[in-house]
Structure formats: structure tokens, C-alpha cells
Amino acid sequence: MIWQAPKVMGVINVTPDSFSDGGLFLNPEAALEQGRLLVAQGAHILDVGGESTRPGANRVSPAEEQQRVLGVIAALKAELDVEVSIDTMNAETARLAVLAGADYVNDVSGGLADKQMFAALAPLGCKYILGHWRGHSQVMDQLNGYRDVAKDVVAELSEQVAVAIASGISRDRIIVDPGLGFAKDIDQNWELVARLDELENLGLPVLVGASRKRFLATALDSENPAGVTNQRRDVATAVLTALLLQRGLWGVRVHNVELTADTIAIVKKLKESI
């Protein structure tokens, strides 16, 4: 059996306040240049976001979000041979982004933040990444009560998948994301990672976005996780990616595409040699 390498989704945050790269790509030309770099490094998908979802982040108006991302998406699609994703919780932003060329809508809220999301996307034909989520950034850390984090995440994702399908989004368009870092404390994130195979019960492609997140930094320096550099976080992300590739992931969402592509290449070579 030939091993299927996961898609690599490279992050382009067109924001002033994202947790690891806020402000770096707020200028459209800088965002386009980053897109060129990520594609050259091996990205299959570019995930463009105009609103930070880091813990404590303030909401952005749909108009501001759209002003940040729509031109960037159109420019990326016009110049590069790559799929593009819009990272948004707003139905109108998602709709306009797809019309501008986006192939995926990456909704970390799984349709819960904007009840119009499913209806807006149903006729458009794009792929939909449905994340596990319980509340916005300013309150999500208070919403981490689980009886069994893995089983509860699977159950809650399953419920939203059913709503999406009932709303007209066909099952073959849906990808699920366990929502690492969203309404989950450090230990819950690690338990969910350790039991990620339980998401296979959904029978859907799985995208994982662990890149540079706080639970990784805490493993490296429990006393001062905020002081862990992006370089160290990227190495930790690559190690975790290599371990998770023992499972059947559809994709990984990362900041450092080059390191991730190298990691996948090594895992692929090992699997081909067994």
C-alpha cells in the first residue's frame, strides 16, 4: 500500500495581532511575497486569514476582514498555481473569498460563530474545513469542561457535520479539524493529540493545526512558555508532525512550510523502505 503524504497548508496571517507573526504580512505585497515563498517551499494550500483567533484576541469587523484578505486571495490565485483557503468565521467573508478564488473555507468555529455559514457555502462547491470550537477567543479558555475530551470533541464535530450536510454541504466537501488550542487546556490538548485516531470514527479527512501553539511551548519550557522562540516551536511542530504521520492525516496547517516538507519527506522515505 502506497503511503499518502498529507497536504501542507501554509499560514498567511494578514493581521496586525496574530500570536506568532502579527503584522508581518498585513501589507498585501508582503502577503503575496510570503505566498510565493511558501509555494516554493512545498505548500499545497495557502491559508489566508484576516482575523486573529489567538487567546484574548478582539473581533474584527467583516468589512475590515474583507479589506485585508480579498485582494490577497485574488492576487495569489492570479499568480500562483496553488490552492487557497480563507480562514474565517464570517459567512459573508467566506462567500466573497470563494468568489475571489478561494478553494477552501477554513472555519475554526465549525459553523457556530455565524449561523449563516452553511447556507452561504452550500451552493458554492468549495471544500469546508470544520473545526472544533466552543466560543470566541476572549472566552474560550473558560469553556474547557469535558467529561472525556476526545470523545466529546468527536461527538461535537459529528453534530456540526450533520448540520452542515443537512444545510446542503455534501459530505465529500467536508474536512474536520480537532481545534487544538481552542477551548482546551494544556493537558487536554496533549490528550487529544494522543487519541487523535479516534477522529477516524467520523470517516472524514482530518486537518491538524498544532503549529507554534502554546501547548507545544509549555512542553519545552513549562516556566516560561511565552519565551519559547518560533524557531524552537517550529522544531517541536515538526517532531509532532512526524509522530502524527503514523496516522492517516489529510493535512497539516503550519507556519514553517520548509521544515514541514522536509519532515514529510523523511517519513515518506522511511515508510517506503519498510
Short mmCIF file of C-alpha atoms in Angstrom, two decimals:
data_model
loop_
_atom_site.label_atom_id
_atom_site.label_comp_id
_atom_site.label_asym_id
_atom_site.label_seq_id
_atom_site.Cartn_x
_atom_site.Cartn_y
_atom_site.Cartn_z
CA MET A 1 0.00 0.00 0.00
CA ILE A 2 1.40 3.39 -1.04
CA TRP A 3 1.51 5.90 1.79
CA GLN A 4 -0.39 9.12 1.07
CA ALA A 5 1.56 12.16 2.26
CA PRO A 6 -0.59 14.89 3.82
CA LYS A 7 -1.30 18.23 2.22
CA VAL A 8 0.79 21.07 3.64
CA MET A 9 -1.26 24.19 4.39
CA GLY A 10 0.94 27.27 4.81
CA VAL A 11 -0.30 30.10 7.01
CA ILE A 12 -0.52 33.69 5.79
CA ASN A 13 -1.91 35.92 8.55
CA VAL A 14 -2.95 39.25 7.07
CA THR A 15 -3.38 40.66 10.57
CA PRO A 16 -1.61 43.01 12.99
CA ASP A 17 -2.13 40.78 16.04
CA SER A 18 -1.72 37.07 15.29
CA PHE A 19 0.20 35.30 18.04
CA SER A 20 3.45 34.48 16.20
CA ASP A 21 3.59 36.63 13.08
CA GLY A 22 1.15 39.50 13.60
CA GLY A 23 1.92 42.49 11.36
CA LEU A 24 4.48 40.73 9.16
CA PHE A 25 2.11 40.23 6.22
CA LEU A 26 -0.51 42.93 6.77
CA ASN A 27 0.75 44.70 3.63
CA PRO A 28 -0.77 42.93 0.57
CA GLU A 29 2.56 42.81 -1.27
CA ALA A 30 4.23 41.25 1.78
CA ALA A 31 1.44 38.66 1.92
CA LEU A 32 1.88 37.88 -1.78
CA GLU A 33 5.64 37.54 -1.36
CA GLN A 34 5.10 35.16 1.56
CA GLY A 35 2.76 33.14 -0.63
CA ARG A 36 5.46 32.85 -3.29
CA LEU A 37 7.94 31.68 -0.67
CA LEU A 38 5.60 29.09 0.87
CA VAL A 39 4.74 27.61 -2.53
CA ALA A 40 8.44 27.38 -3.41
CA GLN A 41 8.99 25.56 -0.12
CA GLY A 42 6.29 23.00 -0.84
CA ALA A 43 2.90 24.35 0.31
CA HIS A 44 -0.10 22.76 -1.40
CA ILE A 45 -2.60 25.20 0.13
CA LEU A 46 -2.19 28.80 1.34
CA ASP A 47 -4.46 29.67 4.27
CA VAL A 48 -5.20 33.40 4.30
CA GLY A 49 -6.68 34.89 7.47
CA GLY A 50 -7.75 38.43 8.30
CA GLU A 51 -8.77 37.96 11.94
CA SER A 52 -6.60 36.62 14.75
CA THR A 53 -8.03 33.75 16.81
CA ARG A 54 -5.27 33.75 19.43
CA PRO A 55 -6.49 33.65 23.08
CA GLY A 56 -7.83 37.06 24.08
CA ALA A 57 -7.89 38.50 20.55
CA ASN A 58 -10.50 41.15 19.76
CA ARG A 59 -13.02 40.61 16.98
CA VAL A 60 -12.59 42.32 13.63
CA SER A 61 -15.49 43.74 11.61
CA PRO A 62 -16.39 41.78 8.46
CA ALA A 63 -15.63 44.87 6.37
CA GLU A 64 -12.12 45.16 7.80
CA GLU A 65 -11.53 41.42 7.44
CA GLN A 66 -12.64 41.50 3.81
CA GLN A 67 -10.48 44.53 3.06
CA ARG A 68 -7.46 42.62 4.34
CA VAL A 69 -7.97 39.30 2.57
CA LEU A 70 -9.96 39.53 -0.67
CA GLY A 71 -7.29 41.28 -2.76
CA VAL A 72 -4.60 38.96 -1.41
CA ILE A 73 -6.61 35.86 -2.33
CA ALA A 74 -7.27 37.17 -5.85
CA ALA A 75 -3.57 38.02 -6.31
CA LEU A 76 -2.40 34.62 -5.08
CA LYS A 77 -4.77 32.78 -7.42
CA ALA A 78 -3.82 35.00 -10.36
CA GLU A 79 -0.08 34.45 -9.98
CA LEU A 80 0.48 31.08 -8.33
CA ASP A 81 -0.52 27.52 -9.17
CA VAL A 82 -1.76 26.72 -5.68
CA GLU A 83 -4.99 26.11 -3.81
CA VAL A 84 -6.07 28.88 -1.45
CA SER A 85 -8.07 28.75 1.76
CA ILE A 86 -9.84 31.56 3.58
CA ASP A 87 -9.53 31.33 7.36
CA THR A 88 -12.73 32.98 8.58
CA MET A 89 -15.72 32.53 10.87
CA ASN A 90 -17.82 35.05 8.92
CA ALA A 91 -20.25 33.76 6.30
CA GLU A 92 -20.13 36.82 4.05
CA THR A 93 -16.33 36.94 4.14
CA ALA A 94 -16.28 33.25 3.25
CA ARG A 95 -18.69 33.74 0.35
CA LEU A 96 -16.77 36.69 -1.09
CA ALA A 97 -13.45 34.89 -0.65
CA VAL A 98 -14.70 31.88 -2.62
CA LEU A 99 -15.92 34.22 -5.36
CA ALA A 100 -12.43 35.78 -5.34
CA GLY A 101 -10.90 32.35 -5.92
CA ALA A 102 -10.62 30.53 -2.58
CA ASP A 103 -10.87 26.74 -2.88
CA TYR A 104 -11.45 26.08 0.83
CA VAL A 105 -13.17 27.79 3.72
CA ASN A 106 -11.32 27.09 6.96
CA ASP A 107 -13.84 27.85 9.70
CA VAL A 108 -12.31 27.23 13.12
CA SER A 109 -15.76 27.65 14.66
CA GLY A 110 -17.32 24.83 12.64
CA GLY A 111 -20.32 26.95 11.75
CA LEU A 112 -21.08 28.00 15.32
CA ALA A 113 -19.84 31.60 15.14
CA ASP A 114 -22.05 32.55 12.19
CA LYS A 115 -25.26 30.59 11.74
CA GLN A 116 -25.41 31.64 8.07
CA MET A 117 -22.13 29.92 7.19
CA PHE A 118 -23.53 26.61 5.96
CA ALA A 119 -26.29 28.23 3.89
CA ALA A 120 -23.80 30.64 2.34
CA LEU A 121 -21.40 27.89 1.30
CA ALA A 122 -23.87 25.19 0.24
CA PRO A 123 -24.28 26.41 -3.38
CA LEU A 124 -20.64 27.38 -3.91
CA GLY A 125 -18.97 23.96 -4.21
CA CYS A 126 -15.85 24.82 -2.18
CA LYS A 127 -14.31 22.46 0.37
CA TYR A 128 -15.17 23.22 4.00
CA ILE A 129 -12.83 22.70 6.95
CA LEU A 130 -14.98 22.32 10.06
CA GLY A 131 -13.11 22.97 13.30
CA HIS A 132 -13.99 22.07 16.87
CA TRP A 133 -14.85 25.25 18.79
CA ARG A 134 -16.89 26.37 21.77
CA GLY A 135 -16.53 30.15 21.90
CA HIS A 136 -14.61 33.21 20.78
CA SER A 137 -11.03 33.97 21.80
CA GLN A 138 -11.91 36.15 24.78
CA VAL A 139 -13.95 33.43 26.49
CA MET A 140 -12.76 30.11 25.06
CA ASP A 141 -10.34 29.33 27.90
CA GLN A 142 -13.34 29.22 30.26
CA LEU A 143 -15.19 26.68 28.11
CA ASN A 144 -12.92 23.66 28.55
CA GLY A 145 -15.14 21.43 30.66
CA TYR A 146 -15.11 17.91 29.17
CA ARG A 147 -16.13 14.52 30.52
CA ASP A 148 -13.79 12.88 28.02
CA VAL A 149 -12.03 15.35 25.73
CA ALA A 150 -11.50 13.04 22.75
CA LYS A 151 -15.00 11.55 22.81
CA ASP A 152 -16.61 14.95 23.39
CA VAL A 153 -14.69 16.55 20.52
CA VAL A 154 -15.67 13.73 18.18
CA ALA A 155 -19.33 13.98 19.28
CA GLU A 156 -19.45 17.76 18.86
CA LEU A 157 -17.76 17.62 15.47
CA SER A 158 -20.19 14.91 14.39
CA GLU A 159 -23.12 17.09 15.39
CA GLN A 160 -21.87 20.03 13.30
CA VAL A 161 -21.06 17.78 10.36
CA ALA A 162 -24.68 16.58 10.42
CA VAL A 163 -25.95 20.17 10.45
CA ALA A 164 -23.65 21.10 7.56
CA ILE A 165 -24.86 18.16 5.48
CA ALA A 166 -28.49 18.94 6.26
CA SER A 167 -27.81 22.51 5.10
CA GLY A 168 -26.64 21.33 1.69
CA ILE A 169 -22.87 20.87 2.06
CA SER A 170 -22.18 17.38 0.72
CA ARG A 171 -20.12 15.06 2.92
CA ASP A 172 -17.34 14.78 0.34
CA ARG A 173 -16.67 18.52 0.72
CA ILE A 174 -16.03 18.35 4.49
CA ILE A 175 -12.70 18.10 6.33
CA VAL A 176 -12.58 18.12 10.14
CA ASP A 177 -10.11 19.80 12.50
CA PRO A 178 -9.92 18.87 16.23
CA GLY A 179 -9.33 22.51 17.14
CA LEU A 180 -6.11 22.20 19.14
CA GLY A 181 -5.81 25.22 21.41
CA PHE A 182 -9.48 26.18 21.14
CA ALA A 183 -11.34 25.76 24.47
CA LYS A 184 -8.79 23.20 25.63
CA ASP A 185 -6.16 23.50 28.36
CA ILE A 186 -2.60 22.21 28.02
CA ASP A 187 -3.30 18.68 29.26
CA GLN A 188 -6.47 18.40 27.18
CA ASN A 189 -4.56 19.34 24.04
CA TRP A 190 -1.99 16.62 24.70
CA GLU A 191 -4.65 14.02 25.45
CA LEU A 192 -6.48 14.92 22.26
CA VAL A 193 -3.26 14.62 20.25
CA ALA A 194 -2.54 11.23 21.83
CA ARG A 195 -6.02 9.99 20.91
CA LEU A 196 -6.28 11.64 17.51
CA ASP A 197 -7.02 8.27 15.91
CA GLU A 198 -10.49 8.47 17.49
CA LEU A 199 -11.36 11.18 14.95
CA GLU A 200 -11.17 8.44 12.32
CA ASN A 201 -14.57 7.32 13.64
CA LEU A 202 -16.03 10.28 11.76
CA GLY A 203 -14.88 8.81 8.45
CA LEU A 204 -13.73 12.22 7.19
CA PRO A 205 -10.36 13.74 6.22
CA VAL A 206 -8.54 15.27 9.21
CA LEU A 207 -6.54 18.51 9.26
CA VAL A 208 -4.33 19.24 12.28
CA GLY A 209 -3.15 22.73 13.20
CA ALA A 210 -0.66 22.46 16.07
CA SER A 211 1.92 24.84 14.64
CA ARG A 212 3.69 27.01 17.26
CA LYS A 213 0.85 26.64 19.74
CA ARG A 214 1.10 27.19 23.46
CA PHE A 215 0.80 23.54 24.47
CA LEU A 216 3.95 22.78 22.46
CA ALA A 217 5.84 25.68 24.03
CA THR A 218 4.80 24.53 27.51
CA ALA A 219 6.40 21.13 26.87
CA LEU A 220 9.67 22.91 26.05
CA ASP A 221 9.60 25.40 28.94
CA SER A 222 6.83 24.98 31.50
CA GLU A 223 8.02 28.01 33.50
CA ASN A 224 8.08 30.48 30.61
CA PRO A 225 6.30 29.12 27.52
CA ALA A 226 5.82 32.64 26.15
CA GLY A 227 9.60 32.93 25.92
CA VAL A 228 9.98 29.93 23.63
CA THR A 229 11.11 31.21 20.23
CA ASN A 230 9.33 30.49 16.96
CA GLN A 231 12.38 28.53 15.85
CA ARG A 232 12.05 26.13 18.80
CA ARG A 233 8.28 25.96 18.34
CA ASP A 234 8.80 25.05 14.68
CA VAL A 235 11.11 22.19 15.60
CA ALA A 236 8.56 20.96 18.15
CA THR A 237 5.85 21.21 15.48
CA ALA A 238 7.98 19.16 13.07
CA VAL A 239 8.59 16.45 15.67
CA LEU A 240 4.89 16.23 16.49
CA THR A 241 4.05 16.17 12.77
CA ALA A 242 6.41 13.23 12.23
CA LEU A 243 4.73 11.31 15.06
CA LEU A 244 1.22 12.11 13.85
CA LEU A 245 2.06 10.95 10.34
CA GLN A 246 1.91 7.42 11.68
CA ARG A 247 -1.82 8.09 11.36
CA GLY A 248 -3.74 8.99 8.24
CA LEU A 249 -3.83 12.77 8.30
CA TRP A 250 -5.27 14.58 5.30
CA GLY A 251 -3.33 17.73 6.04
CA VAL A 252 -1.23 19.82 8.43
CA ARG A 253 -1.54 23.58 8.88
CA VAL A 254 1.84 25.14 9.62
CA HIS A 255 3.83 28.37 9.69
CA ASN A 256 7.16 26.80 8.67
CA VAL A 257 6.45 25.01 5.40
CA GLU A 258 10.06 24.17 4.56
CA LEU A 259 10.68 22.30 7.81
CA THR A 260 7.34 20.51 7.49
CA ALA A 261 8.04 19.46 3.89
CA ASP A 262 11.43 18.10 4.98
CA THR A 263 9.79 16.20 7.84
CA ILE A 264 7.26 14.61 5.50
CA ALA A 265 10.00 13.68 3.03
CA ILE A 266 11.90 11.79 5.74
CA VAL A 267 8.79 9.98 6.95
CA LYS A 268 7.89 9.10 3.36
CA LYS A 269 11.33 7.65 2.70
CA LEU A 270 11.18 5.56 5.86
CA LYS A 271 7.73 4.22 5.04
CA GLU A 272 8.81 3.30 1.51
CA SER A 273 11.74 1.36 2.96
CA ILE A 274 9.69 -0.80 5.31
#
